[in-house]
Coordinates of C-alpha atoms in Angstrom, one line a residue:
X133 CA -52.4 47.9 10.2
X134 CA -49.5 49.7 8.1
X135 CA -46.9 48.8 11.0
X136 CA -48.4 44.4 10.6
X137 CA -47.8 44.9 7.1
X138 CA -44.2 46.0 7.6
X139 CA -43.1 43.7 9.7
X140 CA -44.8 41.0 7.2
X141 CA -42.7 42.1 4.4
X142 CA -39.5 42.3 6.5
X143 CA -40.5 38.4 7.7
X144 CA -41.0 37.5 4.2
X145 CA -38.1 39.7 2.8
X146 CA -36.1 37.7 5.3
X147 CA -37.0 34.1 4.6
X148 CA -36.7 34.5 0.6
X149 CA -33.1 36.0 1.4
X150 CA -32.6 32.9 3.6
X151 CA -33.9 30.2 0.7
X152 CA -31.6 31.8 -1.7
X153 CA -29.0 31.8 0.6
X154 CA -29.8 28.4 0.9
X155 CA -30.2 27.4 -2.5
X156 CA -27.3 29.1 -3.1
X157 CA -25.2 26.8 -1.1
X158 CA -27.0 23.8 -2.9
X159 CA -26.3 24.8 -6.2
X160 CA -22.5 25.4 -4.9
X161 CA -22.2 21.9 -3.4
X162 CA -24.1 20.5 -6.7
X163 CA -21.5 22.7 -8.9
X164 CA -18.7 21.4 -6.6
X165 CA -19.7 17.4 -7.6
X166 CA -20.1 18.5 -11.6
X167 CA -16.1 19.4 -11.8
X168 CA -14.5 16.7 -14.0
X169 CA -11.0 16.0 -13.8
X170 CA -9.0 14.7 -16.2
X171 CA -6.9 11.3 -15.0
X172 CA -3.9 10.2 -16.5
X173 CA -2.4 6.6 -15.7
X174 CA 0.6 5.0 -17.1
X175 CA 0.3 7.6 -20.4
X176 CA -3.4 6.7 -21.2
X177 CA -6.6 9.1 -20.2
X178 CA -8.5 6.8 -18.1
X179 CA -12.1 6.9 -19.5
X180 CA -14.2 8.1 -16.5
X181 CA -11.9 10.6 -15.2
X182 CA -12.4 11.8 -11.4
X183 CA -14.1 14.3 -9.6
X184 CA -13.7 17.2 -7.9
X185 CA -15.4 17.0 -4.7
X186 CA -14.7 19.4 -1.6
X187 CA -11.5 19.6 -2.9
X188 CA -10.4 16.0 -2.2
X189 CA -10.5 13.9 -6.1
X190 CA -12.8 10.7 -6.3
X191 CA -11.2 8.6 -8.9
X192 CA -13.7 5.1 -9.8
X193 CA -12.7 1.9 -8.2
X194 CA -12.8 0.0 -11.3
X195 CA -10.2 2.2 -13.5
X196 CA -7.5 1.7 -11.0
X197 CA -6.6 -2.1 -12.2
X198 CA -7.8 -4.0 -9.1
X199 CA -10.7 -6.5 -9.2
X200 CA -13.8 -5.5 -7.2
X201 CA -16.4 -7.4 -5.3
X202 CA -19.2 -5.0 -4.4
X203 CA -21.5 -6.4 -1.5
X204 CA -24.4 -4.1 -1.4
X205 CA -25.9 -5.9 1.7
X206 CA -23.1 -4.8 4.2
X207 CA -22.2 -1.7 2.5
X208 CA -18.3 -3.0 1.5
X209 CA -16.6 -2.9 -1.1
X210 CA -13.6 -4.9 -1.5
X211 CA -10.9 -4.3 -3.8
X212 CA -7.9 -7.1 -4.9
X213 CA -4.8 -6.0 -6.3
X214 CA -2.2 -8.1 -5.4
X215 CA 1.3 -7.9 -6.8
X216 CA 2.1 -9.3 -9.9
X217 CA 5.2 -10.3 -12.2
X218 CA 4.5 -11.6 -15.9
X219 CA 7.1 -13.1 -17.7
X220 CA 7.0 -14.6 -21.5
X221 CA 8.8 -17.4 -22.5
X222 CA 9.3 -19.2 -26.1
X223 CA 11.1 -22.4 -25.0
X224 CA 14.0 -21.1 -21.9
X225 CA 14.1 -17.6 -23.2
X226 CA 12.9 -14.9 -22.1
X227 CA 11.0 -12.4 -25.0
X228 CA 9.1 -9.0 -25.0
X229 CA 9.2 -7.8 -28.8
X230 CA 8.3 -10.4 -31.5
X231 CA 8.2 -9.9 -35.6
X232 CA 5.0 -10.8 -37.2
X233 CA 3.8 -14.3 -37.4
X234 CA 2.8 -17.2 -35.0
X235 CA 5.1 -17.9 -32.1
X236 CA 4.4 -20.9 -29.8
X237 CA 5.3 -19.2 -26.0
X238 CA 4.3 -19.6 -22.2
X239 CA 3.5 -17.1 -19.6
X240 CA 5.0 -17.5 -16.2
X241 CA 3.2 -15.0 -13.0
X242 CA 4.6 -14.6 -10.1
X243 CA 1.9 -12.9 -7.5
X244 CA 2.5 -12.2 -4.1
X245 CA 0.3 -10.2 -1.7
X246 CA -3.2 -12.0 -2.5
X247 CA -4.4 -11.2 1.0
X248 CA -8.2 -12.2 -0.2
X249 CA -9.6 -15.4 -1.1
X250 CA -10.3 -15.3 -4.8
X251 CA -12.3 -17.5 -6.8
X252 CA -10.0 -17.9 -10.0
X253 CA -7.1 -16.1 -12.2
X254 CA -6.6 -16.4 -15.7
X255 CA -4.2 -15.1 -18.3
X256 CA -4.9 -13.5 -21.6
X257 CA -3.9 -12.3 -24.7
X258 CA -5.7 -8.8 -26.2
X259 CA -4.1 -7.7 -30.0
X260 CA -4.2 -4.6 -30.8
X261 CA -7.6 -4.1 -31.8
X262 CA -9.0 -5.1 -28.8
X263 CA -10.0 -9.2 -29.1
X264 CA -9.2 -11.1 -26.1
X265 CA -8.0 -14.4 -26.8
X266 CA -8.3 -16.8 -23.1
X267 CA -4.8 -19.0 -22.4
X268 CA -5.4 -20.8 -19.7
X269 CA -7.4 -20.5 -16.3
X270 CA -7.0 -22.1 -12.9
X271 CA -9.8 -22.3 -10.1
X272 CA -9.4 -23.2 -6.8
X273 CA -7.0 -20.0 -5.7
X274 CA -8.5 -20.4 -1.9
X275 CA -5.5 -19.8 1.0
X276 CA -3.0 -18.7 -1.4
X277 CA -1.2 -15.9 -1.2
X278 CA 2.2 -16.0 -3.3
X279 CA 2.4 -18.8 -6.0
X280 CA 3.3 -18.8 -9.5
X281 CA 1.1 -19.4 -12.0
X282 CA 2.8 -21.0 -15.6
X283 CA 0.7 -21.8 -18.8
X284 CA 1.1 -25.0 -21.0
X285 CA 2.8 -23.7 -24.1
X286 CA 0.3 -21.7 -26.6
X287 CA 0.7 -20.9 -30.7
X288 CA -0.6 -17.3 -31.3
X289 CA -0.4 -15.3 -34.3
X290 CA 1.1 -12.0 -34.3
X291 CA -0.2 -11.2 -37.5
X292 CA -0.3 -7.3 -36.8
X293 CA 2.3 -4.3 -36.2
X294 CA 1.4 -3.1 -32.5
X295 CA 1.4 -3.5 -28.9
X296 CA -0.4 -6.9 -27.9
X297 CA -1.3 -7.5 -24.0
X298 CA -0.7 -10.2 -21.5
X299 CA -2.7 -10.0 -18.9
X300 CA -2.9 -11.7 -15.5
X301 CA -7.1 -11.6 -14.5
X302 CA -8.7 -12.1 -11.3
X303 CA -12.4 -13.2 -10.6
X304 CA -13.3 -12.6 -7.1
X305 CA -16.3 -14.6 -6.7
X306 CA -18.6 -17.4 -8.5
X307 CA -21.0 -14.5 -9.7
X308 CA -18.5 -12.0 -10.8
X309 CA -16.3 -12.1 -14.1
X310 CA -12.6 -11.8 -14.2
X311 CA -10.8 -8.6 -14.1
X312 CA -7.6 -7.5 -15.2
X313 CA -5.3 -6.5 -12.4
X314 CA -1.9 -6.7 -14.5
X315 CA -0.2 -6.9 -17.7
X316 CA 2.7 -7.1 -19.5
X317 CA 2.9 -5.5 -23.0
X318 CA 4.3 -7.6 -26.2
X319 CA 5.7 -5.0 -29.0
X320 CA 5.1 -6.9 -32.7
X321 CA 7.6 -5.2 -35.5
X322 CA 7.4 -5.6 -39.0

């Protein structure tokens, strides 16, 4: 009977060893996904950072400036980032820095590299404190993959010191909303 009882405390001496062995490497791998990592693109912290995950860095789709069209049923994600060129023009000249006040301009975008059938592309103005003002929109991008893309002439007033942004939006598909893939950055002086 004492020699049963042994070998049923080595048995269970054994598997409690193994489980915490076992939950030992859980708690590793569960560690391993909790390490954030700071990301820094262009000179601004992007706001969801990465992760550290068996030492490769998982960095979210949507913070790299591409527009996204998740489609849960086949498991694909697809993301569009095609090359893009913004230009600003008040009359034939070319402008990046303005002074204060209302300026009556256009926006020229070259893109090239659309390899994916999008839905539509816009361009818009964001001031400083973060209101998006709409310019002008254009659906029907279908089959193209370089073309330029020129507003009608638009009045906007610069009526604060900062950095304002052009940017050139893409929106993938009927459902989805338009994403900002590039931009071009309007100084305002005093």
């Amino acid at each position: 009977m004492t020699m049963k009882l042994k070998l049923g405390w080595k048995k269970i001496t054994a598997a409690a060893l193994v489980l915490t062995l076992m939950s030992g490497g859980t708690l590793l791998f569960a560690d391993s996904i909790q390490d954030r990592i700071r990301v820094w693109m262009n000179g601004q912290e992007l706001k969801d950072g990465a992760y550290l995950i068996d030492n490769k860095i998982y960095v979210p789709v949507r913070d790299i400036s591409g527009a996204t069209n998740w489609n849960k049923s086949s498991g694909t994600l697809r993301i569009v980032k095609p090359n893009v060129h913004i230009f600003l023009f008040k009359g034939d000249t070319a402008f990046g820095n303005v002074n204060r006040g209302k300026l009556k301009f256009n926006v020229f975008s070259q893109v090239d590299t659309l390899h994916d059938d999008v839905e539509a592309v816009k361009v818009a103005i964001e001031d400083p404190g973060g209101s998006i003002k709409d310019i002008q929109s254009q659906s029907n991008i279908q089959g193209k993959d370089n073309f330029w893309f020129r507003t009608y002439d638009f009045t906007y007033d610069f009526d604060t010191v900062g950095k304002y942004s052009v940017g050139f939006y893409i929106k993938t598909s009927a459902g989805s909303g338009f994403e900002k893939v590039a931009e071009k950055v309007i100084t305002v002086l005093k």
